[in-house]
């Protein structure tokens, strides 16, 4: 198939209808100057073939293809191409019957695209399929070699070259289809997920629920059948009982009336006995009064006298014991004073030693000052004798001092000459060295500047790092702290849950009853709202509160109602609404009476032992406001049963006294107190809250620090790089010749400075020596006047030394006086210590005397106690005689009480029997009414009455226990009511529908999974075939590539090979040989040679699967004439089965 003619109308530069005929079946060249429209003919072919990338036809939109964009009155662009289709081997699919095929494409401004095939409208896809079937895919146009294509090929990477081979082999189309198939699989996967979601979230739960409802429905039917059976059995039993009660009541009434008569006889007999016993008691009372008169009174007087004597002797004995205790206290006080005196004595001895040491120091100073005075006196005597002092203080004559000055002047002059010579030499060396250094200054200067620049950059980075105000490793420390806090929180949560597990009653949780619920309305358990002031009262407070500890406090009764109805509470709770609860508290007067009775510290209102928020006052009064807490059982008993108080009282040990008749106590439980444990729970909760707040604050700090830390690390990294760079530059500077020369220069400069300093110093020394020599000469001249002056100075020094020596001597004497005074204090302390020892000895003697007296008095006290005991025994015997008479009277009284009790019992029994008679009459009437009612209500009773209670019948009460049947019936009624509310009567039908839908979805799911597995298997099979086809294509293209390149550039060779270490499937790259030398890189070739390489590859691709048409747009533009001639030769040799269109600039 090839182009026979092209008709252009309104397309680009062709305003008028233009028909181009006479195309050669093999080669067609289009030449002309720039702008003559030669490329527009090629663009028209591409436009007709259906190109979508308009940039390849040098247009941005379809309107650009119309002549002058439709501005010249032409609003339509049309291209028609007639193809010769006489060769049926190359015919498009479906057009084998046509010898010619005419395809037209039109584009209208503001309108739509239109295709025609042989004058018939066709859609875009049909046209694409027509051209693709003969290898003319214009949207991947390997047959189209436009301007710039060669450059693009040269810049391709190995994978891009491989993609060209794939396109030539036709496997790219497979890749597109494969991607489409994978997308289909993804859609199938999505569908599978959707099916799975529907199954899991909708159908399966629905089926499960319906199965449960079906079982509930079946159970409901079963319950109804059983209720019907048991109801008859139970009603029959009740009927028999009612009849039996009616028959039995008459006999029981007669029996009870007989019992009443007997009890009335017993009452009469007991009244007679009581009267006789009262007479006997009266006689015994009179006899006892006569005997009690004189004997008992005399014995009581004797006992009182013995007690008085015993008390007197006991008081004297106690007084002596007190005196003994006083003396022992005094002895302890004296012993304590002696210990303190010993300590004071030791301290005073240390103080004496310290002051004595100070005296020795002053004595040494005084001796030194005395020696200085002696030296001053000696100097004064020497001056008086004509000698003089030099600068060192030594005594010498003026002549001797002048000789010393001359020596100093001579020495200074010598040192000055040496320094001058050294200075001169150093200056000459410095000058020559500086000249050498200037020559090598430039390189060093650059390095020095670079070093300074690095130094400044470092300083800048350091400034920026300081501005960040970030401590190094702070983030790591905070992260470690974060980990530690996380561990602590985890441990605390574990502790908290462990405590709750041990005391599950302390756990209170609920669900918000409604949206936007205010949780502050629910205050919590009473136990969680209090704090025990003193843990010793925890047990008592638990007994006071009892189960109310686990009551829930809320703000209003409305809140409580919502909480109970919709709060999903895990167990039953009692609610305390603060707005409705009313509590009575112990009155302040009652508390004062109790405190006066047992002491204010021994009794407390339970409410005062707990702490709570003021808003909870009413609830706490309700729980703790009506009970006292006492320290022990005796006090609790007094408080609870006092007639003025009569209030429930609890001891700290857990004993309860209740004036209304309850007393509890015993061994105290070893289990931990609930309130104590709740306090521990609150402590853990508070600590957990603190830790969580710390963790939150730490996380915020870490979040804020993250950017700063990252910035700091970046700056630190830059600083380290600059430091390393600076160190390298510094090392380079130090190792350079310039630096060494510079060091020598610095050393010479230092030598010059030192020499100049030495010259300066020697001049000053010489000057001073000369001035001194001159002064000494003047002294020699004025020897008498100088002597007088020195004498005055010596006298002055002498006076000063004397004053100092006198002062030292005075201080030493004052210190001596201080030593004497403190020594006296020490002796006084020693005397006081001795006095205390004497007093202690005296006290010990007194104690011994008191102990003897006490021993004697103890015998007398024992004797008096014996007299008291004897008198008490006699008195007790007499009282026992009277007690015996009392016992007889008590026995008689007890008999009377016994008979009275019997009478009371008899009267009570008579009343009970009267009550029973009334009850039996009522029961008999009720039973008769019940029998009558049951006969009216249940028609079947008359028909089946004869079977009630009969063996082997439906009403066999031995086989079927009616009482158990009644209990079972009650339970079944509850089950029926419960099931009746929830059972779904349509469950059976709905379940069938749901199961059918489930099976349908499962079938669809299996179909989708089968389709997926088939597609994946096909892809795997086609991948293998694609690789084989790609390998064959590479070998064929590689062969043609080498052949074409050899034709274009004789003596050269080229091939496509995979990169080193990779396969053909990873990519391909160019290998070119000029002669026998293979080039490593295309950059080693000239521009023309590289263009030939790219052109050879493009043309070899065209040969692999030849298209009927090829378009070459100025492909030889960058080549010289010899290469152009070679291209013509190559085209004639290799392209004998395709039609070629080539554009070319005219050759001058």
Coordinates of C-alpha atoms in Angstrom, one line a residue, residues 40-290:
X40 CA 3.4 21.0 5.2
X41 CA 2.9 18.1 2.8
X42 CA 4.5 15.8 5.3
X43 CA 2.4 17.4 8.1
X44 CA -0.8 16.8 6.0
X45 CA 0.1 13.0 5.8
X46 CA 0.6 12.9 9.6
X47 CA -2.7 14.9 10.1
X48 CA -4.6 12.4 8.0
X49 CA -3.0 9.4 9.8
X50 CA -4.7 10.9 13.0
X51 CA -1.8 12.3 14.9
X52 CA -2.8 13.5 18.5
X53 CA 0.5 15.2 19.4
X54 CA 0.1 18.4 17.3
X55 CA 3.5 19.7 18.3
X56 CA 4.9 17.1 15.7
X57 CA 3.1 19.0 13.0
X58 CA 4.2 22.3 14.4
X59 CA 0.7 23.3 15.8
X60 CA -0.6 24.0 19.2
X61 CA -4.3 23.2 18.4
X62 CA -6.4 22.1 15.4
X63 CA -7.3 25.8 14.6
X64 CA -3.6 26.4 13.8
X65 CA -3.9 23.8 10.9
X66 CA -6.5 26.0 9.1
X67 CA -5.1 28.5 6.6
X68 CA -4.2 31.7 8.6
X69 CA -6.2 30.3 11.6
X70 CA -9.4 31.0 9.8
X71 CA -8.8 34.8 9.6
X72 CA -8.8 34.8 5.7
X73 CA -12.4 33.6 5.3
X74 CA -11.4 29.9 5.1
X75 CA -12.8 28.0 8.1
X76 CA -12.1 24.4 7.1
X77 CA -8.9 22.4 6.5
X78 CA -9.3 19.2 4.5
X79 CA -6.7 16.5 3.5
X80 CA -7.5 13.6 1.2
X81 CA -5.0 10.8 0.3
X82 CA -5.6 8.1 -2.2
X83 CA -3.6 4.9 -1.4
X84 CA -2.9 2.1 -3.9
X85 CA -4.0 -1.2 -2.4
X86 CA -3.3 -3.5 -5.3
X87 CA -0.7 -5.5 -3.2
X88 CA -3.1 -7.6 -1.1
X89 CA -0.3 -8.9 1.1
X90 CA 0.1 -5.3 2.6
X91 CA -3.6 -4.6 2.5
X92 CA -5.3 -3.3 5.8
X93 CA -7.6 -5.7 7.6
X94 CA -11.1 -5.6 6.0
X95 CA -10.0 -3.7 2.9
X96 CA -8.7 -6.6 0.8
X97 CA -11.5 -6.1 -1.8
X98 CA -10.5 -2.5 -2.5
X99 CA -7.7 -1.7 -5.0
X100 CA -7.7 1.9 -3.9
X101 CA -8.5 3.4 -0.5
X102 CA -9.3 7.2 -0.2
X103 CA -9.1 8.6 3.4
X104 CA -10.2 12.2 4.1
X105 CA -9.9 14.2 7.3
X106 CA -11.6 17.5 7.8
X107 CA -11.4 20.0 10.7
X108 CA -13.7 23.0 11.0
X109 CA -13.1 26.0 13.3
X110 CA -15.6 25.8 16.1
X111 CA -16.8 22.5 14.7
X112 CA -15.7 18.9 15.1
X113 CA -13.2 16.5 13.5
X114 CA -14.5 14.4 10.6
X115 CA -13.1 11.3 8.9
X116 CA -14.2 9.6 5.7
X117 CA -13.1 6.3 4.2
X118 CA -13.9 5.9 0.6
X119 CA -16.5 8.8 1.0
X120 CA -18.2 7.1 4.0
X121 CA -18.1 8.7 7.5
X122 CA -15.9 6.8 10.0
X123 CA -14.9 7.4 13.6
X124 CA -11.4 8.0 14.9
X125 CA -10.9 4.5 16.2
X126 CA -11.7 2.8 12.9
X127 CA -9.2 5.0 11.1
X128 CA -6.5 4.3 13.7
X129 CA -7.1 0.5 13.4
X130 CA -6.9 0.8 9.6
X131 CA -3.4 2.4 9.7
X132 CA -2.1 0.5 12.7
X133 CA -2.9 -2.8 10.9
X134 CA -0.2 -1.9 8.3
X135 CA 2.3 -0.5 10.8
X136 CA 1.3 3.2 10.6
X137 CA 0.7 4.1 14.3
X138 CA 1.0 7.9 14.0
X139 CA 0.9 8.4 17.8
X140 CA 4.1 6.4 18.0
X141 CA 5.4 7.1 14.6
X142 CA 8.6 5.0 14.0
X143 CA 8.0 5.6 10.2
X144 CA 8.2 9.4 10.7
X145 CA 11.7 10.8 11.0
X146 CA 11.2 14.5 11.6
X147 CA 13.7 17.3 12.1
X148 CA 15.4 16.9 15.5
X149 CA 14.7 13.2 15.8
X150 CA 18.3 12.3 15.2
X151 CA 19.5 14.5 18.1
X152 CA 16.8 13.0 20.3
X153 CA 18.0 9.4 19.5
X154 CA 21.6 10.4 20.2
X155 CA 20.6 11.6 23.7
X156 CA 18.6 8.4 24.5
X157 CA 19.5 6.3 27.6
X158 CA 19.7 2.5 27.4
X159 CA 16.1 1.9 28.5
X160 CA 14.8 4.4 25.8
X161 CA 16.8 2.6 23.1
X162 CA 15.3 -0.7 24.3
X163 CA 11.8 0.8 24.1
X164 CA 12.5 1.6 20.3
X165 CA 13.3 -2.1 19.8
X166 CA 10.1 -3.0 21.6
X167 CA 8.1 -0.7 19.4
X168 CA 9.7 -2.2 16.3
X169 CA 9.0 -5.7 17.6
X170 CA 5.4 -4.8 18.3
X171 CA 5.7 -5.7 22.0
X172 CA 4.9 -2.1 23.2
X173 CA 1.3 -2.8 22.2
X174 CA 1.4 -5.9 24.4
X175 CA 2.7 -3.7 27.3
X176 CA -0.2 -1.3 26.8
X177 CA -2.7 -4.2 26.8
X178 CA -0.9 -5.7 29.8
X179 CA -1.2 -2.4 31.8
X180 CA -4.9 -2.3 30.8
X181 CA -5.3 -5.9 32.0
X182 CA -3.6 -5.0 35.3
X183 CA -6.0 -2.1 35.7
X184 CA -8.8 -4.6 35.0
X185 CA -7.4 -6.9 37.7
X186 CA -7.3 -3.9 40.1
X187 CA -10.9 -3.2 39.3
X188 CA -11.7 -6.9 39.9
X189 CA -9.8 -6.7 43.2
X190 CA -11.9 -3.6 44.2
X191 CA -15.0 -5.6 43.3
X192 CA -13.8 -8.5 45.4
X193 CA -13.2 -6.2 48.3
X194 CA -16.6 -4.7 47.8
X195 CA -18.2 -8.2 47.8
X196 CA -16.1 -9.2 50.8
X197 CA -17.2 -6.1 52.7
X198 CA -20.8 -6.7 51.9
X199 CA -20.5 -10.3 53.0
X200 CA -18.6 -9.4 56.3
X201 CA -20.5 -6.3 57.2
X202 CA -24.0 -6.9 55.9
X203 CA -25.0 -10.4 54.9
X204 CA -23.0 -12.6 57.3
X205 CA -24.1 -10.6 60.4
X206 CA -27.7 -10.5 59.1
X207 CA -27.6 -14.3 58.5
X208 CA -26.1 -14.8 62.0
X209 CA -28.7 -12.6 63.5
X210 CA -31.5 -14.3 61.6
X211 CA -30.3 -17.7 62.7
X212 CA -30.3 -16.6 66.3
X213 CA -33.8 -15.1 65.7
X214 CA -34.9 -18.4 64.2
X215 CA -33.7 -20.3 67.2
X216 CA -35.4 -17.8 69.4
X217 CA -38.7 -18.3 67.5
X218 CA -38.4 -22.1 67.8
X219 CA -37.7 -21.7 71.5
X220 CA -40.7 -19.4 71.9
X221 CA -43.0 -22.1 70.3
X222 CA -41.5 -24.7 72.6
X223 CA -42.1 -22.5 75.6
X224 CA -45.7 -21.9 74.7
X225 CA -46.4 -25.6 74.4
X226 CA -44.7 -26.3 77.7
X227 CA -46.6 -23.4 79.4
X228 CA -49.9 -24.9 78.2
X229 CA -49.1 -28.3 79.6
X230 CA -47.8 -27.1 82.9
X231 CA -50.6 -24.6 83.4
X232 CA -53.2 -27.5 83.3
X233 CA -51.1 -29.6 85.7
X234 CA -50.7 -26.6 88.2
X235 CA -54.3 -25.5 88.0
X236 CA -55.4 -29.1 88.7
X237 CA -53.1 -29.2 91.7
X238 CA -54.4 -25.9 93.0
X239 CA -58.0 -27.1 92.6
X240 CA -57.3 -30.3 94.7
X241 CA -55.6 -28.1 97.3
X242 CA -58.6 -25.8 97.5
X243 CA -61.0 -28.7 97.9
X244 CA -58.8 -30.3 100.6
X245 CA -58.6 -27.0 102.5
X246 CA -62.3 -26.6 102.5
X247 CA -62.9 -30.2 103.9
X248 CA -60.0 -30.0 106.5
X249 CA -60.9 -26.6 108.0
X250 CA -64.0 -27.8 110.0
X251 CA -62.0 -30.5 111.9
X252 CA -59.1 -28.0 112.7
X253 CA -61.7 -25.4 114.0
X254 CA -63.1 -28.0 116.6
X255 CA -59.6 -29.0 117.7
X256 CA -58.5 -25.4 118.3
X257 CA -61.6 -24.6 120.4
X258 CA -60.7 -27.5 122.7
X259 CA -57.2 -26.2 123.2
X260 CA -58.6 -22.8 124.3
X261 CA -60.7 -24.4 127.1
X262 CA -57.6 -26.3 128.4
X263 CA -55.5 -23.1 128.5
X264 CA -58.2 -21.2 130.4
X265 CA -58.1 -23.9 133.2
X266 CA -54.2 -23.5 133.4
X267 CA -54.7 -19.8 133.9
X268 CA -57.0 -20.2 136.8
X269 CA -54.6 -22.6 138.7
X270 CA -51.6 -20.3 138.2
X271 CA -53.5 -17.3 139.7
X272 CA -54.1 -19.3 143.0
X273 CA -50.4 -20.2 143.2
X274 CA -49.2 -16.6 142.7
X275 CA -51.4 -15.4 145.6
X276 CA -50.0 -18.0 148.0
X277 CA -46.3 -17.2 147.1
X278 CA -46.9 -13.4 147.7
X279 CA -47.9 -14.1 151.3
X280 CA -44.7 -16.2 151.9
X281 CA -42.5 -13.4 150.5
X282 CA -44.1 -10.8 152.8
X283 CA -43.2 -12.9 155.9
X284 CA -39.6 -13.4 154.8
X285 CA -39.1 -9.7 154.2
X286 CA -40.2 -8.8 157.8
X287 CA -37.7 -11.4 159.3
X288 CA -34.8 -10.1 157.3
X289 CA -35.4 -6.5 158.5
X290 CA -35.0 -7.6 162.2

